Coordinates of C-alpha atoms in Angstrom, one line a residue:
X1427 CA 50.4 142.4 45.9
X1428 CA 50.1 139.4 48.2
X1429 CA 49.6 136.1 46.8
X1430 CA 48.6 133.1 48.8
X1431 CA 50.1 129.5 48.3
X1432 CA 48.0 126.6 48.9
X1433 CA 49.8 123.3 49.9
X1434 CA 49.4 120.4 47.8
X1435 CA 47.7 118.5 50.5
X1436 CA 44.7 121.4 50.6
X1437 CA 43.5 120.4 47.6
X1438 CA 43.2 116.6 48.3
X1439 CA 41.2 117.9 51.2
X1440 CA 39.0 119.7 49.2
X1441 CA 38.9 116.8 46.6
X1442 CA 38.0 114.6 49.6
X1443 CA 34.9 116.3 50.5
X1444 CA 33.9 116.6 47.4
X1445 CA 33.7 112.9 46.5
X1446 CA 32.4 112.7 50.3
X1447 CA 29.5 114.9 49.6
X1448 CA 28.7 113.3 46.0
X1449 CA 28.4 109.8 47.7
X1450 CA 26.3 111.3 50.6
X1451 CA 24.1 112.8 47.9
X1452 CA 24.1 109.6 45.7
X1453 CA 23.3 107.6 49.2
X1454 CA 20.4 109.8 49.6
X1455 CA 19.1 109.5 46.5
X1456 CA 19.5 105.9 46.3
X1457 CA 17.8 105.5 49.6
X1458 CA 14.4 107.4 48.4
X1459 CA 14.3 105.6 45.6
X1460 CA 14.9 102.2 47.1
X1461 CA 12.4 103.3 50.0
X1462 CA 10.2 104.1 46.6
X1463 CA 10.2 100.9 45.0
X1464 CA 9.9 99.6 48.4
X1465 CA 6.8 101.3 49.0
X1466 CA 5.2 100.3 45.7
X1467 CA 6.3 96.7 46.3
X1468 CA 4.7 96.7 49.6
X1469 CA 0.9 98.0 48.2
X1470 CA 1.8 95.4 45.3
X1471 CA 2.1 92.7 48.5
X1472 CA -1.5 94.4 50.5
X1473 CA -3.1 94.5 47.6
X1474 CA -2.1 90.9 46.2
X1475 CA -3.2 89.9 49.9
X1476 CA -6.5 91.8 50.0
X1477 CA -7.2 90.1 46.1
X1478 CA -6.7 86.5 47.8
X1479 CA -9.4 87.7 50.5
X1480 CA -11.9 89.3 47.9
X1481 CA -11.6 85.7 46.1
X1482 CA -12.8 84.1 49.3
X1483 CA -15.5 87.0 50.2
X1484 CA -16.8 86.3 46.3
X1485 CA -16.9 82.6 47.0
X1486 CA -19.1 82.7 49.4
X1487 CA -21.9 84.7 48.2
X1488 CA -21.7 83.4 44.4
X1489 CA -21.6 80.1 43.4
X1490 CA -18.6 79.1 42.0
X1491 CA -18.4 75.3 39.6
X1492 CA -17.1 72.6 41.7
X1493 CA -13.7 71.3 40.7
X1494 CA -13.3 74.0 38.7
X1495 CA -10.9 77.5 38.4
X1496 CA -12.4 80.3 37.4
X1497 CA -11.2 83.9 36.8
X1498 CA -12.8 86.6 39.4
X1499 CA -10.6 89.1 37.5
X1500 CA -7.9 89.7 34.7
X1501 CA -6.3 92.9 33.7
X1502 CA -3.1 93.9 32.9
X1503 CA -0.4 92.1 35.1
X1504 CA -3.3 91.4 37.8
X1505 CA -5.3 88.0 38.0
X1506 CA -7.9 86.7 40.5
X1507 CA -8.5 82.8 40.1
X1508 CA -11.1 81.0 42.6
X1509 CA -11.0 77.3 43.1
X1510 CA -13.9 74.9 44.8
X1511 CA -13.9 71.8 45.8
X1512 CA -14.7 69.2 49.1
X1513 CA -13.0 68.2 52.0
X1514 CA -14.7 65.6 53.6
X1515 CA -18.2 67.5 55.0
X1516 CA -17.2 70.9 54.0
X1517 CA -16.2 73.0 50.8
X1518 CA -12.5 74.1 50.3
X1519 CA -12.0 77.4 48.5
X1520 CA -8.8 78.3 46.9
X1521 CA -7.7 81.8 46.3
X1522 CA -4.7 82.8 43.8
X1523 CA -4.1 86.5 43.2
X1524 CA -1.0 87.8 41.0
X1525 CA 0.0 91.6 40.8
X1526 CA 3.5 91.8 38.5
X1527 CA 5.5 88.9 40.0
X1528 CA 4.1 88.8 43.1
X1529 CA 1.4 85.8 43.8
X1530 CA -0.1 84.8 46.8
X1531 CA -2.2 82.2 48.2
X1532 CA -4.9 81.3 50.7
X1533 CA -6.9 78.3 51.7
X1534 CA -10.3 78.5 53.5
X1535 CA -12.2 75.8 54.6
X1536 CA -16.1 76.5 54.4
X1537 CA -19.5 75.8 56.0
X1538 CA -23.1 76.7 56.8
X1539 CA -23.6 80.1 59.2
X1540 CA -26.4 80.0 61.9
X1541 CA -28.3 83.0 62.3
X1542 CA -27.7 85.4 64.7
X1543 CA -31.2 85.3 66.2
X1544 CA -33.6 82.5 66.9
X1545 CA -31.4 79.6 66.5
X1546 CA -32.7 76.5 66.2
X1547 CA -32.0 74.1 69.2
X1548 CA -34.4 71.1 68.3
X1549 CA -36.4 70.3 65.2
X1550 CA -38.4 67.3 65.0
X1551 CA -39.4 65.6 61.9
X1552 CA -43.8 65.6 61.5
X1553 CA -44.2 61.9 61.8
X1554 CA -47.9 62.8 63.9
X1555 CA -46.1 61.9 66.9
X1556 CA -45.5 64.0 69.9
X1557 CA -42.2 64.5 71.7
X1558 CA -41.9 63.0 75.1
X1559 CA -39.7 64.3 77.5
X1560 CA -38.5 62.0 80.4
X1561 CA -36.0 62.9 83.4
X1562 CA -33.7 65.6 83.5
X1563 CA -34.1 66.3 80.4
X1564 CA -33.4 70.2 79.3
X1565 CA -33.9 72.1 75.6
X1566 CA -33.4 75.4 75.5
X1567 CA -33.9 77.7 72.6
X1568 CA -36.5 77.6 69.2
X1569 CA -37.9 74.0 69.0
X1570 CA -39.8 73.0 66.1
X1571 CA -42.1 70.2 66.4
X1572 CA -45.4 68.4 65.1
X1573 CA -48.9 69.4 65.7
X1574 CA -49.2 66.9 68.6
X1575 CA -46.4 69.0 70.2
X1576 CA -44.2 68.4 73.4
X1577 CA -45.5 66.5 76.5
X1578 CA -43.8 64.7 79.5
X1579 CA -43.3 61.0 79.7
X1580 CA -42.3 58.2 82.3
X1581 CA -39.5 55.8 82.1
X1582 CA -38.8 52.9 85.0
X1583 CA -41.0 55.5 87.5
X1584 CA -38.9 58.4 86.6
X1585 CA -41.3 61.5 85.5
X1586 CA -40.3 64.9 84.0
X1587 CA -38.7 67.1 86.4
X1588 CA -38.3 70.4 84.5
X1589 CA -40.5 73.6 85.3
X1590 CA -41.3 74.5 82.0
X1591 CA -41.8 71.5 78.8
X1592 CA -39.3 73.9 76.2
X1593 CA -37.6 76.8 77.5
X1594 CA -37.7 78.5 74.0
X1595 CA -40.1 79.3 71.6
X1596 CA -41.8 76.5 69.8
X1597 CA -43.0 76.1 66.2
X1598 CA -44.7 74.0 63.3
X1599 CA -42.0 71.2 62.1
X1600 CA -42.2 68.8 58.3
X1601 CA -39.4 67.1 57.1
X1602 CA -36.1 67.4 58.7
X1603 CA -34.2 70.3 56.7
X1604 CA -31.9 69.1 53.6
X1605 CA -28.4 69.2 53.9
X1606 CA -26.5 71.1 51.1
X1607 CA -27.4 68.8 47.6
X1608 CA -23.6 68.7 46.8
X1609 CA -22.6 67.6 50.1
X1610 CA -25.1 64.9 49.8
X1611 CA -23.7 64.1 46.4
X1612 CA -19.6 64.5 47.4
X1613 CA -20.4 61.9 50.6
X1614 CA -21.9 59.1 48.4
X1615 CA -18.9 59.3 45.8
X1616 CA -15.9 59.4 48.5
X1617 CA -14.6 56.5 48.2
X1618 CA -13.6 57.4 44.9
X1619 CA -11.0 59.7 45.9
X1620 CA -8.5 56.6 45.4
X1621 CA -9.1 56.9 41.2
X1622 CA -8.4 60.7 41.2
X1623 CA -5.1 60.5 43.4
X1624 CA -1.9 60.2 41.1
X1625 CA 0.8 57.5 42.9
X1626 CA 3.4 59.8 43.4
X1627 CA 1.1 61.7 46.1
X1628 CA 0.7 57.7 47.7
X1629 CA 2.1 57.7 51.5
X1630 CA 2.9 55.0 53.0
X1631 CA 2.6 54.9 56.7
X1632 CA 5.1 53.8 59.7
X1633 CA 5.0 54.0 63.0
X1634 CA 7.1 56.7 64.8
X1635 CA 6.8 59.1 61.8
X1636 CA 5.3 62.6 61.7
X1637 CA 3.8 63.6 58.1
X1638 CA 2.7 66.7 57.2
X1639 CA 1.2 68.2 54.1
X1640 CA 0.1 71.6 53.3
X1641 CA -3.4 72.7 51.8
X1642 CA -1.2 74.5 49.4
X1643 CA 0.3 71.0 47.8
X1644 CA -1.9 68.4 46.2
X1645 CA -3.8 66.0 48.6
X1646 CA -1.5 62.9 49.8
X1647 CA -3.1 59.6 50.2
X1648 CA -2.8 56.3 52.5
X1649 CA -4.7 53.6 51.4
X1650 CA -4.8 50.0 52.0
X1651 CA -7.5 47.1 51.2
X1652 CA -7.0 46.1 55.0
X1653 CA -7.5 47.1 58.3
X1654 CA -5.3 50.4 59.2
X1655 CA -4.3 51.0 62.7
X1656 CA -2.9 54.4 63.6
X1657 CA -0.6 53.9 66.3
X1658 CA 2.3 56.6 67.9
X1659 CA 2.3 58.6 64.4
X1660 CA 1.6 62.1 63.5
X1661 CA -0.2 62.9 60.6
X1662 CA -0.8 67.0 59.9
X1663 CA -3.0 68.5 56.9
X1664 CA -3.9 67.4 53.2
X1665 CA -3.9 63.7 54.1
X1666 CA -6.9 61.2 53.4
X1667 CA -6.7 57.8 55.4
X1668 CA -8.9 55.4 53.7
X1669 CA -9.2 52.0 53.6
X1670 CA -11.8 49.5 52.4
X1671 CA -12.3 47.3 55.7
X1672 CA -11.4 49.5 58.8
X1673 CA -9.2 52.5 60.2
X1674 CA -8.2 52.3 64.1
X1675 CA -6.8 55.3 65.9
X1676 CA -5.3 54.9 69.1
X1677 CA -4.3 57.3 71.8
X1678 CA -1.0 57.3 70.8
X1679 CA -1.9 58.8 67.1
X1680 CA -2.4 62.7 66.8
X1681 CA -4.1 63.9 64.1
X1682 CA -4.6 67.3 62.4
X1683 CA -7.3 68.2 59.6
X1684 CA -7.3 65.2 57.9
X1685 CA -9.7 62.8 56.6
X1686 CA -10.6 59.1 57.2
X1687 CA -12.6 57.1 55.1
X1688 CA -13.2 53.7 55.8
X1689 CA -16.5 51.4 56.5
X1690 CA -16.3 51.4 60.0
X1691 CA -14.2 54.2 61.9
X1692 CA -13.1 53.1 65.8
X1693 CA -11.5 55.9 67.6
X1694 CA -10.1 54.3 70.9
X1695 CA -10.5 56.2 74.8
X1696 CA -8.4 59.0 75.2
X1697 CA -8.0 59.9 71.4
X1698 CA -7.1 63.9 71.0
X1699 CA -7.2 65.7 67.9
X1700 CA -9.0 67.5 64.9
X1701 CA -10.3 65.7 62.1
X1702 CA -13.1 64.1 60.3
X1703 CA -13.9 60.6 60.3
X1704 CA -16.3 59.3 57.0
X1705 CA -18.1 55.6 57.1
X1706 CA -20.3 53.7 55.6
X1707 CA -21.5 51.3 58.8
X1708 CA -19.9 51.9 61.7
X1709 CA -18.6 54.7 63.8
X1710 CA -17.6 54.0 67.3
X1711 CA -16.5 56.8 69.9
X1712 CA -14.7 55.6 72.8
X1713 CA -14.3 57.4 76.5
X1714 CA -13.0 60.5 77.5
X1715 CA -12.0 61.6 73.5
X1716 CA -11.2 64.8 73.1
X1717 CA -11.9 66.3 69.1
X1718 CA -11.5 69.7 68.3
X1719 CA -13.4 72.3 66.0
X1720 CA -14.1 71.7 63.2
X1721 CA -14.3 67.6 63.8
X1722 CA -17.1 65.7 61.9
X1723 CA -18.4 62.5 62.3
X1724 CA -20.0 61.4 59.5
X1725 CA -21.7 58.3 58.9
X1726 CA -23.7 57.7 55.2
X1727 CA -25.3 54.6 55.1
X1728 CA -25.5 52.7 51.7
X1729 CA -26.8 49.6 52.0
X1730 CA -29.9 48.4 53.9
X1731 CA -31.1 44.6 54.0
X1732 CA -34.2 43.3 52.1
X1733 CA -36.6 40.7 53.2
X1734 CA -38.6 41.3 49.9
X1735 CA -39.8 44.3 48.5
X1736 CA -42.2 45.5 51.4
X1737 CA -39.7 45.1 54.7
X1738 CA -36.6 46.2 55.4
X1739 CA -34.5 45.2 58.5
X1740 CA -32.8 47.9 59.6
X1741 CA -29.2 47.1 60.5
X1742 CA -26.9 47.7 63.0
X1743 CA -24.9 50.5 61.7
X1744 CA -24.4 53.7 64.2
X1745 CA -22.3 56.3 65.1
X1746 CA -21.7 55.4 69.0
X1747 CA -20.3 57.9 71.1
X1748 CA -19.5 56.9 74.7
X1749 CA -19.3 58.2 78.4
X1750 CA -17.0 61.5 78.9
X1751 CA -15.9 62.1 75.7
X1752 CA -16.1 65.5 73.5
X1753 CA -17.2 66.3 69.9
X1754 CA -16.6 70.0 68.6
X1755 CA -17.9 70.2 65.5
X1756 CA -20.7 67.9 63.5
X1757 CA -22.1 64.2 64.2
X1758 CA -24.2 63.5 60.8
X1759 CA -26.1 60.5 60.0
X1760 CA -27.8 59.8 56.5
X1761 CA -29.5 56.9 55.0
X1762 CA -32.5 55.9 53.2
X1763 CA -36.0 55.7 54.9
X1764 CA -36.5 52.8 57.0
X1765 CA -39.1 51.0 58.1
X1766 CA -40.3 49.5 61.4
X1767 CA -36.9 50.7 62.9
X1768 CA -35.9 50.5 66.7
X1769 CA -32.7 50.8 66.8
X1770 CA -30.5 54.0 67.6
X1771 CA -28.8 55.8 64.7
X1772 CA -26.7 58.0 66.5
X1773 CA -26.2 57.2 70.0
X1774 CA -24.8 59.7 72.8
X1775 CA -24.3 58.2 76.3
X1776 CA -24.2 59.5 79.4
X1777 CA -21.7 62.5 80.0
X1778 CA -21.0 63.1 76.3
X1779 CA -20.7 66.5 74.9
X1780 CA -21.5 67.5 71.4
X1781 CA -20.6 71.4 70.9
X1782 CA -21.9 71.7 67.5
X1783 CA -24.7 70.2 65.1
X1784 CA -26.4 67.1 65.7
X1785 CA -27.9 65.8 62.3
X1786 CA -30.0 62.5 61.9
X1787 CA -32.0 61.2 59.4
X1788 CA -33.2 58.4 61.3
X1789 CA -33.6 57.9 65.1
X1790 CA -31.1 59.7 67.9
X1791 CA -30.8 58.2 71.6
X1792 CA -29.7 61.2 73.4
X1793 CA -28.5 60.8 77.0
X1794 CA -25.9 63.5 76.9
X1795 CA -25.5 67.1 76.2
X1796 CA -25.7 68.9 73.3
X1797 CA -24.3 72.8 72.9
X1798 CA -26.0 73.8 69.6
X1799 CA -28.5 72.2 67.1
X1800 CA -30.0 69.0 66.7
X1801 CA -31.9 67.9 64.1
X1802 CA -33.7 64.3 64.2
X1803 CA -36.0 62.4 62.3
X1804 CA -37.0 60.7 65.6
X1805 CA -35.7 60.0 69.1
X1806 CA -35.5 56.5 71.1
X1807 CA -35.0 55.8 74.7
X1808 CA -33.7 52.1 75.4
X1809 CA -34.9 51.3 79.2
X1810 CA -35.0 48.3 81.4
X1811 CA -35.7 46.2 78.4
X1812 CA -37.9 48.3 76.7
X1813 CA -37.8 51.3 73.7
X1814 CA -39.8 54.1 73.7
X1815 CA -40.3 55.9 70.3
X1816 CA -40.0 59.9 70.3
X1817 CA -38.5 59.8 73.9
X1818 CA -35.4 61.8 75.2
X1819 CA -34.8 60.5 78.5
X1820 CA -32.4 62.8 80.8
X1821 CA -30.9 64.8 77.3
X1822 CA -29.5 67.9 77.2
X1823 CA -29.5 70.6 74.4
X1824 CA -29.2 74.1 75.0
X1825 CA -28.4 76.1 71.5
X1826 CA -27.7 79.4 73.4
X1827 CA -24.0 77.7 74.7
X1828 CA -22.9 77.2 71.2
X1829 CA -20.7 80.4 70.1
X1830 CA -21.8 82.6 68.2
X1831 CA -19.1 82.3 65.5
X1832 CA -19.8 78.6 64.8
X1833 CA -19.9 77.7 61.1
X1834 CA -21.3 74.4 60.6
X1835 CA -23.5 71.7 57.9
X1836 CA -24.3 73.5 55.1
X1837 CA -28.1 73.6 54.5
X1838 CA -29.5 74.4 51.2
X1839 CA -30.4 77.9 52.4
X1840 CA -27.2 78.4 54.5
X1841 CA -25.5 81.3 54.2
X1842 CA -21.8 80.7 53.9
X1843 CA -18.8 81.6 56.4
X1844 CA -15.6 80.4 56.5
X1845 CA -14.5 77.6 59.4
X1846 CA -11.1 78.0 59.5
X1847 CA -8.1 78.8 57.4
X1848 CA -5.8 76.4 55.9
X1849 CA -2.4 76.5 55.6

């Protein structure tokens, strides 16, 4: 009988592959688990995500309470909260959705949706006046108007010289639509945003600096009693600008999503950027500025001087926007009714571009262009000395230029879309 003898070192060998194999096995099965957990981790994450966008999606079909939270949904280890509240013009909605540990968040910022079809390019308050149409002048799209309609007109010997009065359907106009009741309300209580901001979110601003705030934080504040001037500095996101005399913005500034809130608002020539700008008396535009979507221009009057109690002088206070410069987004004007007023409330020179929504609830002198919507108590043409009510003189508004995307002013019948997202 044979017998065979191994060498010592064989077995090692054999012990070698053994552990070899093992930690290969162990690897493997380490690795499908890992890519397990990984897997479930990563619907946890889609799904957390697609909760933060279902939060958004219900916000703008239901009516969620202002400046509060509310719960879209709570289960087991799964939350949906919703949050609304204003910035500046528009609504802000704030979406938090938690799955487990994981928590995500997103910021919309939200406004009024056009309709797709028949979108209105001009509507005319019924003041039993008919609109005159001077020049050059061009509206394209639905126009709604009084009974006495649309006719042409002549200023300092220049006549209509259009083929066609409207080139657009017209209709039967009343009283200029309402804007959204809770924008209305949020604009005349905006200069309380000063009470509500604790001082360790104050900022205090210096030349040369760049500050920037997420959507995600709570809202930073400048404020002075003074006159502000915002000169070579950089200010990015969840920042309100006010103060109580005057806020300056020179070319040097650039600006990103923020708010300014002053009395009167001057935005010097060759000012780029994307924000909204909020007064009380005064907004001045000057040339060749260049503001992105969603910009807004907003002017709400608040005080208008009394004779006695049966005439009012109306004032001087306008939103002036001069030669060559650019507004994407909203120009709004709001007051009380005046009376025996000749003045310009909104005021667009020549070579001005609005690509947007044009909102007045007084008179508008329009001499410029106009991408989108306007919508005007009345219009006044300022000629060789003399004003002609209900005139547009050489205007331009054409609604079929504004995209179709465009989320704007919030009517109180809008449908809801979202502008942009915050960040």
């Amino acid at each position: 009988m044979f017998r065979l003898k191994l060498k010592a070192g064989a077995l090692q060998l054999t012990l070698f592959i053994a552990v070899v194999i093992a930690l290969i096995l162990a690897g493997f099965i380490l690795l499908v688990h890992t890519h397990k957990r990984f897997n479930i981790q990563t619907d946890y994450i889609i799904e957390t995500s697609q909760n933060t966008n279902k939060g958004i999606h219900q916000a703008l079909i239901n009516t969620i309470p202002l400046g509060d939270s509310i719960n879209i949904e709570s289960e087991d280890n799964k939350t949906l909260k919703v949050y609304r509240e204003f910035w500046g013009v528009f609504e802000k909605i704030t979406s938090v959705a938690t799955i487990k540990k994981n928590k995500l968040k997103c910021v919309a910022l939200i406004g009024g949706i056009q309709p797709k079809k028949n979108r209105v390019a001009l509507y005319v308050q019924d003041n039993n006046k008919p609109l005159v149409i001077v020049g050059n002048t061009k509206i394209e799209g639905v126009v709604y108007l009084s009974d006495r309609g649309v006719k042409p007109g002549t200023i300092s010997g220049q006549s209509y010289y259009g083929s066609q009065l409207i080139y657009g359907a017209t209709r039967r106009s009343s009283s200029v639509p309402k804007l959204f009741k809770e924008t209305v309300i949020r604009l005349a209580s905006i200069d309380n945003d000063i009470s509500k901001t604790q001082s360790i979110n104050f900022l205090t601003l210096e030349n040369g600096e760049t500050f920037t705030n997420s959507f995600l934080n709570p809202k930073q504040l400048a404020f002075s009693n003074s006159e502000i001037r915002l000169i070579n500095i950089s200010l990015i996101g969840n920042i309100v600008i006010q103060s109580k005399t005057k806020i300056s913005i020179e070319a040097s500034a650039t600006l990103k999503d923020v708010i300014l809130i002053a009395p009167e608002i001057e935005i010097e020539n060759n000012v780029k950027g994307n924000f909204q700008a909020i007064a009380s008396k005064n907004i001045n535009i000057g040339k060749q500025v260049d503001l992105e979507y969603p910009s807004a221009l907003v002017l709400n009057e608040k005080e208008i001087q009394q004779v006695n109690d049966s005439i009012v002088i109306p004032n001087q206070n306008k939103i002036f926007i001069d030669d060559n410069s650019t507004i994407k987004g909203v120009v709004v004007f709001i007051s009380e009714p005046k009376t025996n007023n000749y003045n310009p409330q909104i005021e667009l020179k020549e070579k001005t571009t609005v690509i947007g929504e044009v909102y007045c609830t007084e008179n508008i002198e329009l001499k410029g262009t106009v991408y989108g919507s306007v919508f005007a108590n009345n219009f006044i043409a300022k000629q060789s000395g003399a004003i002609y009510q209900n005139h547009i003189y050489n205007g331009t508004i054409i609604v079929s230029q504004l995209p179709e995307e465009y989320v704007g002013l919030s009517f109180n019948n809008s449908k809801k879309g979202v502008l942009k997202w915050l960040y």
